[in-house]
PDB file of C-alpha atoms in Angstrom:
ATOM      1  CA  UNK A   1      33.136 -17.522 -14.921  1.00 44.00           C
ATOM      2  CA  UNK A   2      30.544 -18.174 -12.349  1.00 49.00           C
ATOM      3  CA  UNK A   3      32.914 -17.122  -9.615  1.00 50.00           C
ATOM      4  CA  UNK A   4      33.531 -13.887 -11.413  1.00 54.00           C
ATOM      5  CA  UNK A   5      29.895 -13.242 -11.657  1.00 57.00           C
ATOM      6  CA  UNK A   6      29.373 -14.038  -7.937  1.00 59.00           C
ATOM      7  CA  UNK A   7      32.199 -11.440  -7.175  1.00 83.00           C
ATOM      8  CA  UNK A   8      30.636  -8.804  -9.471  1.00 81.00           C
ATOM      9  CA  UNK A   9      27.334  -9.229  -7.823  1.00 82.00           C
ATOM     10  CA  UNK A  10      28.906  -9.043  -4.300  1.00 87.00           C
ATOM     11  CA  UNK A  11      30.728  -5.889  -5.324  1.00 87.00           C
ATOM     12  CA  UNK A  12      27.444  -4.345  -6.679  1.00 88.00           C
ATOM     13  CA  UNK A  13      25.816  -5.218  -3.292  1.00 91.00           C
ATOM     14  CA  UNK A  14      28.598  -3.600  -1.227  1.00 92.00           C
ATOM     15  CA  UNK A  15      28.470  -0.539  -3.362  1.00 93.00           C
ATOM     16  CA  UNK A  16      24.480  -0.355  -2.905  1.00 94.00           C
ATOM     17  CA  UNK A  17      24.837  -0.825   0.893  1.00 94.00           C
ATOM     18  CA  UNK A  18      27.716   1.999   0.926  1.00 95.00           C
ATOM     19  CA  UNK A  19      25.502   4.415  -0.969  1.00 96.00           C
ATOM     20  CA  UNK A  20      22.404   3.921   1.253  1.00 96.00           C
ATOM     21  CA  UNK A  21      24.486   4.268   4.265  1.00 96.00           C
ATOM     22  CA  UNK A  22      26.188   7.412   3.218  1.00 97.00           C
ATOM     23  CA  UNK A  23      22.861   8.848   1.745  1.00 97.00           C
ATOM     24  CA  UNK A  24      20.948   8.189   4.934  1.00 97.00           C
ATOM     25  CA  UNK A  25      23.579  10.145   6.772  1.00 97.00           C
ATOM     26  CA  UNK A  26      23.461  13.062   4.556  1.00 97.00           C
ATOM     27  CA  UNK A  27      19.645  13.053   4.197  1.00 98.00           C
ATOM     28  CA  UNK A  28      19.359  13.003   7.994  1.00 97.00           C
ATOM     29  CA  UNK A  29      22.040  15.692   8.569  1.00 96.00           C
ATOM     30  CA  UNK A  30      20.845  18.070   5.996  1.00 96.00           C
ATOM     31  CA  UNK A  31      17.604  17.137   4.723  1.00 96.00           C
ATOM     32  CA  UNK A  32      16.484  16.148   1.106  1.00 97.00           C
ATOM     33  CA  UNK A  33      16.765  19.688  -0.304  1.00 96.00           C
ATOM     34  CA  UNK A  34      20.324  20.346   0.913  1.00 96.00           C
ATOM     35  CA  UNK A  35      21.720  16.917   0.027  1.00 96.00           C
ATOM     36  CA  UNK A  36      23.281  16.642  -3.430  1.00 95.00           C
ATOM     37  CA  UNK A  37      24.224  13.266  -5.150  1.00 95.00           C
ATOM     38  CA  UNK A  38      27.767  14.790  -5.659  1.00 94.00           C
ATOM     39  CA  UNK A  39      28.238  14.784  -1.827  1.00 94.00           C
ATOM     40  CA  UNK A  40      27.034  11.182  -1.658  1.00 96.00           C
ATOM     41  CA  UNK A  41      29.124   9.773  -4.544  1.00 96.00           C
ATOM     42  CA  UNK A  42      32.329  11.567  -2.903  1.00 95.00           C
ATOM     43  CA  UNK A  43      31.687  10.413   0.602  1.00 95.00           C
ATOM     44  CA  UNK A  44      30.614   6.796  -0.479  1.00 94.00           C
ATOM     45  CA  UNK A  45      33.843   6.781  -2.732  1.00 93.00           C
ATOM     46  CA  UNK A  46      31.996   5.354  -5.749  1.00 92.00           C
ATOM     47  CA  UNK A  47      31.504   6.509  -9.224  1.00 91.00           C
ATOM     48  CA  UNK A  48      28.665   8.626 -10.457  1.00 93.00           C
ATOM     49  CA  UNK A  49      27.998   5.536 -12.900  1.00 94.00           C
ATOM     50  CA  UNK A  50      27.857   3.318  -9.926  1.00 92.00           C
ATOM     51  CA  UNK A  51      25.097   5.647  -8.486  1.00 94.00           C
ATOM     52  CA  UNK A  52      23.220   5.648 -11.565  1.00 94.00           C
ATOM     53  CA  UNK A  53      23.539   1.837 -12.075  1.00 94.00           C
ATOM     54  CA  UNK A  54      21.212   1.455  -8.819  1.00 95.00           C
ATOM     55  CA  UNK A  55      19.183   4.941  -8.811  1.00 95.00           C
ATOM     56  CA  UNK A  56      18.027   7.011 -11.770  1.00 95.00           C
ATOM     57  CA  UNK A  57      18.157  10.222  -9.729  1.00 96.00           C
ATOM     58  CA  UNK A  58      18.335  11.855  -6.172  1.00 97.00           C
ATOM     59  CA  UNK A  59      14.639  11.019  -5.510  1.00 97.00           C
ATOM     60  CA  UNK A  60      14.973   7.499  -6.337  1.00 97.00           C
ATOM     61  CA  UNK A  61      18.148   7.337  -4.091  1.00 97.00           C
ATOM     62  CA  UNK A  62      15.986   8.942  -1.286  1.00 98.00           C
ATOM     63  CA  UNK A  63      13.264   6.362  -2.083  1.00 97.00           C
ATOM     64  CA  UNK A  64      15.923   3.795  -1.384  1.00 97.00           C
ATOM     65  CA  UNK A  65      16.903   5.197   1.933  1.00 98.00           C
ATOM     66  CA  UNK A  66      13.226   5.584   3.049  1.00 98.00           C
ATOM     67  CA  UNK A  67      12.556   2.012   2.204  1.00 96.00           C
ATOM     68  CA  UNK A  68      15.632   0.934   4.108  1.00 96.00           C
ATOM     69  CA  UNK A  69      14.877   3.010   7.247  1.00 97.00           C
ATOM     70  CA  UNK A  70      11.255   1.768   7.208  1.00 97.00           C
ATOM     71  CA  UNK A  71      12.561  -1.718   7.012  1.00 96.00           C
ATOM     72  CA  UNK A  72      14.765  -1.072  10.090  1.00 96.00           C
ATOM     73  CA  UNK A  73      11.883   0.244  12.026  1.00 96.00           C
ATOM     74  CA  UNK A  74       9.671  -2.574  11.252  1.00 97.00           C
ATOM     75  CA  UNK A  75      12.656  -5.186  12.321  1.00 97.00           C
ATOM     76  CA  UNK A  76      12.838  -3.095  15.586  1.00 96.00           C
ATOM     77  CA  UNK A  77       9.195  -3.563  16.219  1.00 97.00           C
ATOM     78  CA  UNK A  78       8.914  -7.236  15.357  1.00 96.00           C
ATOM     79  CA  UNK A  79      12.125  -7.948  17.744  1.00 96.00           C
ATOM     80  CA  UNK A  80      10.304  -6.460  20.454  1.00 95.00           C
ATOM     81  CA  UNK A  81       7.005  -7.688  20.160  1.00 95.00           C
ATOM     82  CA  UNK A  82       8.216 -11.335  19.268  1.00 94.00           C
ATOM     83  CA  UNK A  83       9.586 -11.333  23.115  1.00 94.00           C
ATOM     84  CA  UNK A  84       5.948 -10.940  24.569  1.00 95.00           C
ATOM     85  CA  UNK A  85       4.008 -14.108  25.273  1.00 92.00           C
ATOM     86  CA  UNK A  86       0.650 -12.787  24.223  1.00 95.00           C
ATOM     87  CA  UNK A  87      -0.770 -10.856  21.287  1.00 95.00           C
ATOM     88  CA  UNK A  88      -1.943  -8.032  23.587  1.00 95.00           C
ATOM     89  CA  UNK A  89       1.497  -7.424  25.064  1.00 95.00           C
ATOM     90  CA  UNK A  90       2.978  -7.817  21.771  1.00 96.00           C
ATOM     91  CA  UNK A  91       0.861  -5.155  20.626  1.00 96.00           C
ATOM     92  CA  UNK A  92       1.624  -2.795  23.388  1.00 95.00           C
ATOM     93  CA  UNK A  93       5.533  -3.564  23.137  1.00 96.00           C
ATOM     94  CA  UNK A  94       5.429  -2.892  19.430  1.00 96.00           C
ATOM     95  CA  UNK A  95       3.776   0.435  19.706  1.00 96.00           C
ATOM     96  CA  UNK A  96       6.517   1.368  22.275  1.00 96.00           C
ATOM     97  CA  UNK A  97       9.202   0.058  19.943  1.00 96.00           C
ATOM     98  CA  UNK A  98       8.009   2.320  17.216  1.00 96.00           C
ATOM     99  CA  UNK A  99       8.304   5.237  19.386  1.00 95.00           C
ATOM    100  CA  UNK A 100      11.718   4.298  20.498  1.00 94.00           C
ATOM    101  CA  UNK A 101      12.999   3.674  16.910  1.00 94.00           C
ATOM    102  CA  UNK A 102      11.401   7.029  15.748  1.00 90.00           C
ATOM    103  CA  UNK A 103      13.311   8.771  18.729  1.00 88.00           C
ATOM    104  CA  UNK A 104      16.231   8.804  16.307  1.00 92.00           C
ATOM    105  CA  UNK A 105      16.326  12.285  14.593  1.00 91.00           C
ATOM    106  CA  UNK A 106      17.494  10.503  11.389  1.00 94.00           C
ATOM    107  CA  UNK A 107      14.325   8.430  11.454  1.00 94.00           C
ATOM    108  CA  UNK A 108      12.175  11.478  12.161  1.00 92.00           C
ATOM    109  CA  UNK A 109      13.761  13.695   9.338  1.00 94.00           C
ATOM    110  CA  UNK A 110      13.912  10.785   6.616  1.00 96.00           C
ATOM    111  CA  UNK A 111      10.741   9.144   7.317  1.00 94.00           C
ATOM    112  CA  UNK A 112       8.144  11.366   8.953  1.00 90.00           C
ATOM    113  CA  UNK A 113       9.212  14.950   7.755  1.00 92.00           C
ATOM    114  CA  UNK A 114      10.789  14.586   4.181  1.00 96.00           C
ATOM    115  CA  UNK A 115       9.429  11.246   3.143  1.00 96.00           C
ATOM    116  CA  UNK A 116       5.736  12.566   2.557  1.00 94.00           C
ATOM    117  CA  UNK A 117       6.776  15.706   0.920  1.00 95.00           C
ATOM    118  CA  UNK A 118       9.406  14.265  -1.500  1.00 97.00           C
ATOM    119  CA  UNK A 119       7.812  11.180  -2.552  1.00 97.00           C
ATOM    120  CA  UNK A 120       4.135  12.434  -2.186  1.00 96.00           C
ATOM    121  CA  UNK A 121       1.242  11.276   0.423  1.00 93.00           C
ATOM    122  CA  UNK A 122       0.049   8.419  -1.508  1.00 95.00           C
ATOM    123  CA  UNK A 123       3.599   6.732  -2.089  1.00 96.00           C
ATOM    124  CA  UNK A 124       4.525   7.382   1.632  1.00 94.00           C
ATOM    125  CA  UNK A 125       1.379   5.878   2.927  1.00 91.00           C
ATOM    126  CA  UNK A 126       1.993   2.720   0.639  1.00 94.00           C
ATOM    127  CA  UNK A 127       5.442   2.398   2.071  1.00 95.00           C
ATOM    128  CA  UNK A 128       4.168   2.742   5.611  1.00 92.00           C
ATOM    129  CA  UNK A 129       1.404   0.301   4.956  1.00 91.00           C
ATOM    130  CA  UNK A 130       3.996  -2.411   3.984  1.00 94.00           C
ATOM    131  CA  UNK A 131       6.169  -1.660   7.199  1.00 95.00           C
ATOM    132  CA  UNK A 132       5.144  -0.016  10.395  1.00 94.00           C
ATOM    133  CA  UNK A 133       1.537   0.274   9.661  1.00 95.00           C
ATOM    134  CA  UNK A 134       1.167  -3.238   8.388  1.00 94.00           C
ATOM    135  CA  UNK A 135       2.763  -4.479  11.426  1.00 96.00           C
ATOM    136  CA  UNK A 136       0.292  -2.555  13.522  1.00 97.00           C
ATOM    137  CA  UNK A 137      -2.443  -3.954  11.622  1.00 96.00           C
ATOM    138  CA  UNK A 138      -1.392  -7.469  12.071  1.00 96.00           C
ATOM    139  CA  UNK A 139      -0.977  -6.820  15.840  1.00 96.00           C
ATOM    140  CA  UNK A 140      -4.446  -5.366  16.138  1.00 96.00           C
ATOM    141  CA  UNK A 141      -5.794  -8.423  14.134  1.00 96.00           C
ATOM    142  CA  UNK A 142      -4.021 -10.775  16.342  1.00 96.00           C
ATOM    143  CA  UNK A 143      -5.477  -9.122  19.232  1.00 95.00           C
ATOM    144  CA  UNK A 144      -8.782  -9.302  17.933  1.00 95.00           C
ATOM    145  CA  UNK A 145      -8.400 -13.218  16.964  1.00 95.00           C
ATOM    146  CA  UNK A 146      -7.688 -13.632  20.678  1.00 94.00           C
ATOM    147  CA  UNK A 147     -10.532 -11.650  21.828  1.00 93.00           C
ATOM    148  CA  UNK A 148      -8.833  -8.893  23.487  1.00 92.00           C
ATOM    149  CA  UNK A 149     -10.520  -6.259  21.376  1.00 92.00           C
ATOM    150  CA  UNK A 150     -13.611  -6.221  19.022  1.00 91.00           C
ATOM    151  CA  UNK A 151     -13.040  -3.267  16.532  1.00 90.00           C
ATOM    152  CA  UNK A 152     -15.888  -2.841  14.140  1.00 91.00           C
ATOM    153  CA  UNK A 153     -13.076  -2.238  11.524  1.00 94.00           C
ATOM    154  CA  UNK A 154      -9.450  -3.297  11.773  1.00 95.00           C
ATOM    155  CA  UNK A 155      -8.503  -0.923   9.094  1.00 95.00           C
ATOM    156  CA  UNK A 156     -10.152   2.097  10.544  1.00 95.00           C
ATOM    157  CA  UNK A 157      -8.513   1.267  13.928  1.00 95.00           C
ATOM    158  CA  UNK A 158      -5.030   0.894  12.386  1.00 96.00           C
ATOM    159  CA  UNK A 159      -5.241   4.014  10.482  1.00 94.00           C
ATOM    160  CA  UNK A 160      -6.336   6.021  13.818  1.00 94.00           C
ATOM    161  CA  UNK A 161      -3.738   4.505  15.897  1.00 95.00           C
ATOM    162  CA  UNK A 162      -1.039   4.844  13.271  1.00 94.00           C
ATOM    163  CA  UNK A 163      -1.812   8.540  12.880  1.00 92.00           C
ATOM    164  CA  UNK A 164      -1.792   9.174  16.739  1.00 93.00           C
ATOM    165  CA  UNK A 165       1.796   7.341  16.630  1.00 94.00           C
ATOM    166  CA  UNK A 166       3.251   9.609  13.827  1.00 91.00           C
ATOM    167  CA  UNK A 167       1.873  12.657  15.413  1.00 92.00           C
ATOM    168  CA  UNK A 168       3.290  11.592  18.760  1.00 93.00           C
ATOM    169  CA  UNK A 169       6.848  10.983  17.257  1.00 91.00           C
ATOM    170  CA  UNK A 170       6.698  14.526  15.898  1.00 89.00           C
ATOM    171  CA  UNK A 171       5.712  15.963  19.163  1.00 92.00           C
ATOM    172  CA  UNK A 172       8.445  14.064  20.962  1.00 90.00           C
ATOM    173  CA  UNK A 173      10.956  15.603  18.299  1.00 87.00           C
ATOM    174  CA  UNK A 174       9.839  19.156  19.295  1.00 89.00           C
ATOM    175  CA  UNK A 175       9.851  18.546  23.135  1.00 90.00           C
ATOM    176  CA  UNK A 176      12.640  20.156  25.492  1.00 91.00           C
ATOM    177  CA  UNK A 177      12.845  16.850  27.310  1.00 92.00           C
ATOM    178  CA  UNK A 178      12.437  14.203  24.495  1.00 87.00           C
ATOM    179  CA  UNK A 179      12.800  11.176  26.992  1.00 88.00           C
ATOM    180  CA  UNK A 180       9.967  12.522  29.149  1.00 93.00           C
ATOM    181  CA  UNK A 181       7.893  13.275  26.506  1.00 93.00           C
ATOM    182  CA  UNK A 182       8.458   9.647  24.928  1.00 92.00           C
ATOM    183  CA  UNK A 183       7.677   8.058  28.267  1.00 93.00           C
ATOM    184  CA  UNK A 184       4.465  10.280  28.644  1.00 94.00           C
ATOM    185  CA  UNK A 185       3.370   9.231  25.054  1.00 94.00           C
ATOM    186  CA  UNK A 186       4.038   5.564  25.834  1.00 93.00           C
ATOM    187  CA  UNK A 187       1.838   5.901  29.010  1.00 94.00           C
ATOM    188  CA  UNK A 188      -1.065   7.473  27.385  1.00 93.00           C
ATOM    189  CA  UNK A 189      -0.961   5.117  24.184  1.00 92.00           C
ATOM    190  CA  UNK A 190      -1.143   2.128  26.704  1.00 91.00           C
ATOM    191  CA  UNK A 191      -4.044   3.740  28.538  1.00 92.00           C
ATOM    192  CA  UNK A 192      -5.710   4.247  24.965  1.00 90.00           C
ATOM    193  CA  UNK A 193      -5.197   0.623  24.176  1.00 90.00           C
ATOM    194  CA  UNK A 194      -6.556  -0.568  27.426  1.00 89.00           C
ATOM    195  CA  UNK A 195      -9.544   1.230  26.742  1.00 88.00           C
ATOM    196  CA  UNK A 196     -10.364  -0.672  23.854  1.00 84.00           C
ATOM    197  CA  UNK A 197      -9.600  -3.918  25.693  1.00 84.00           C
ATOM    198  CA  UNK A 198     -11.928  -2.844  28.567  1.00 76.00           C
ATOM    199  CA  UNK A 199     -14.843  -2.075  26.037  1.00 72.00           C
ATOM    200  CA  UNK A 200     -14.471  -5.589  24.773  1.00 68.00           C
ATOM    201  CA  UNK A 201     -14.352  -7.277  28.163  1.00 63.00           C
ATOM    202  CA  UNK A 202     -17.220  -5.206  29.777  1.00 55.00           C
TER     203      UNK A 202
END
């Protein structure tokens, strides 16, 4: 009986993973408005009952995809930052990792274009606060603790830099040469951060 319960749990987890993977592909390619749950169910080869077991409607499915994409971006940031030996270099590396992760058109479409419109600004900000922006805040706090910067408000600085990074990603997405635009943004972001550090050390 216990083995049967474990098997059913594993089956549900596999179904959920398949739904999210297919839904991510559909939302990325077509956007939220042009994606239907019928398409997702057919391509994932699951029943509508399986879809509604995990999600109450298309918006809820999209919410699940946004959470998954945001978590993937966070993991990319942490992997890059953890290779550095100082809080300062970790902050810079994390910002670069965010830009690289968001260079993916799927991430741009789901996380930065559709998510604020579909879920609403407040919920999108709450998700961002738990993932990328939350990681940025931790990086800035670590730099402040190490004496690299002396911000009047960590929260205010976090929102300023997060907003700049999000706008930069959208700029990169519209650029004719995305790689060149991304490299330019990385250089300017590092210059901006260095300015904060110099103010502390002067």
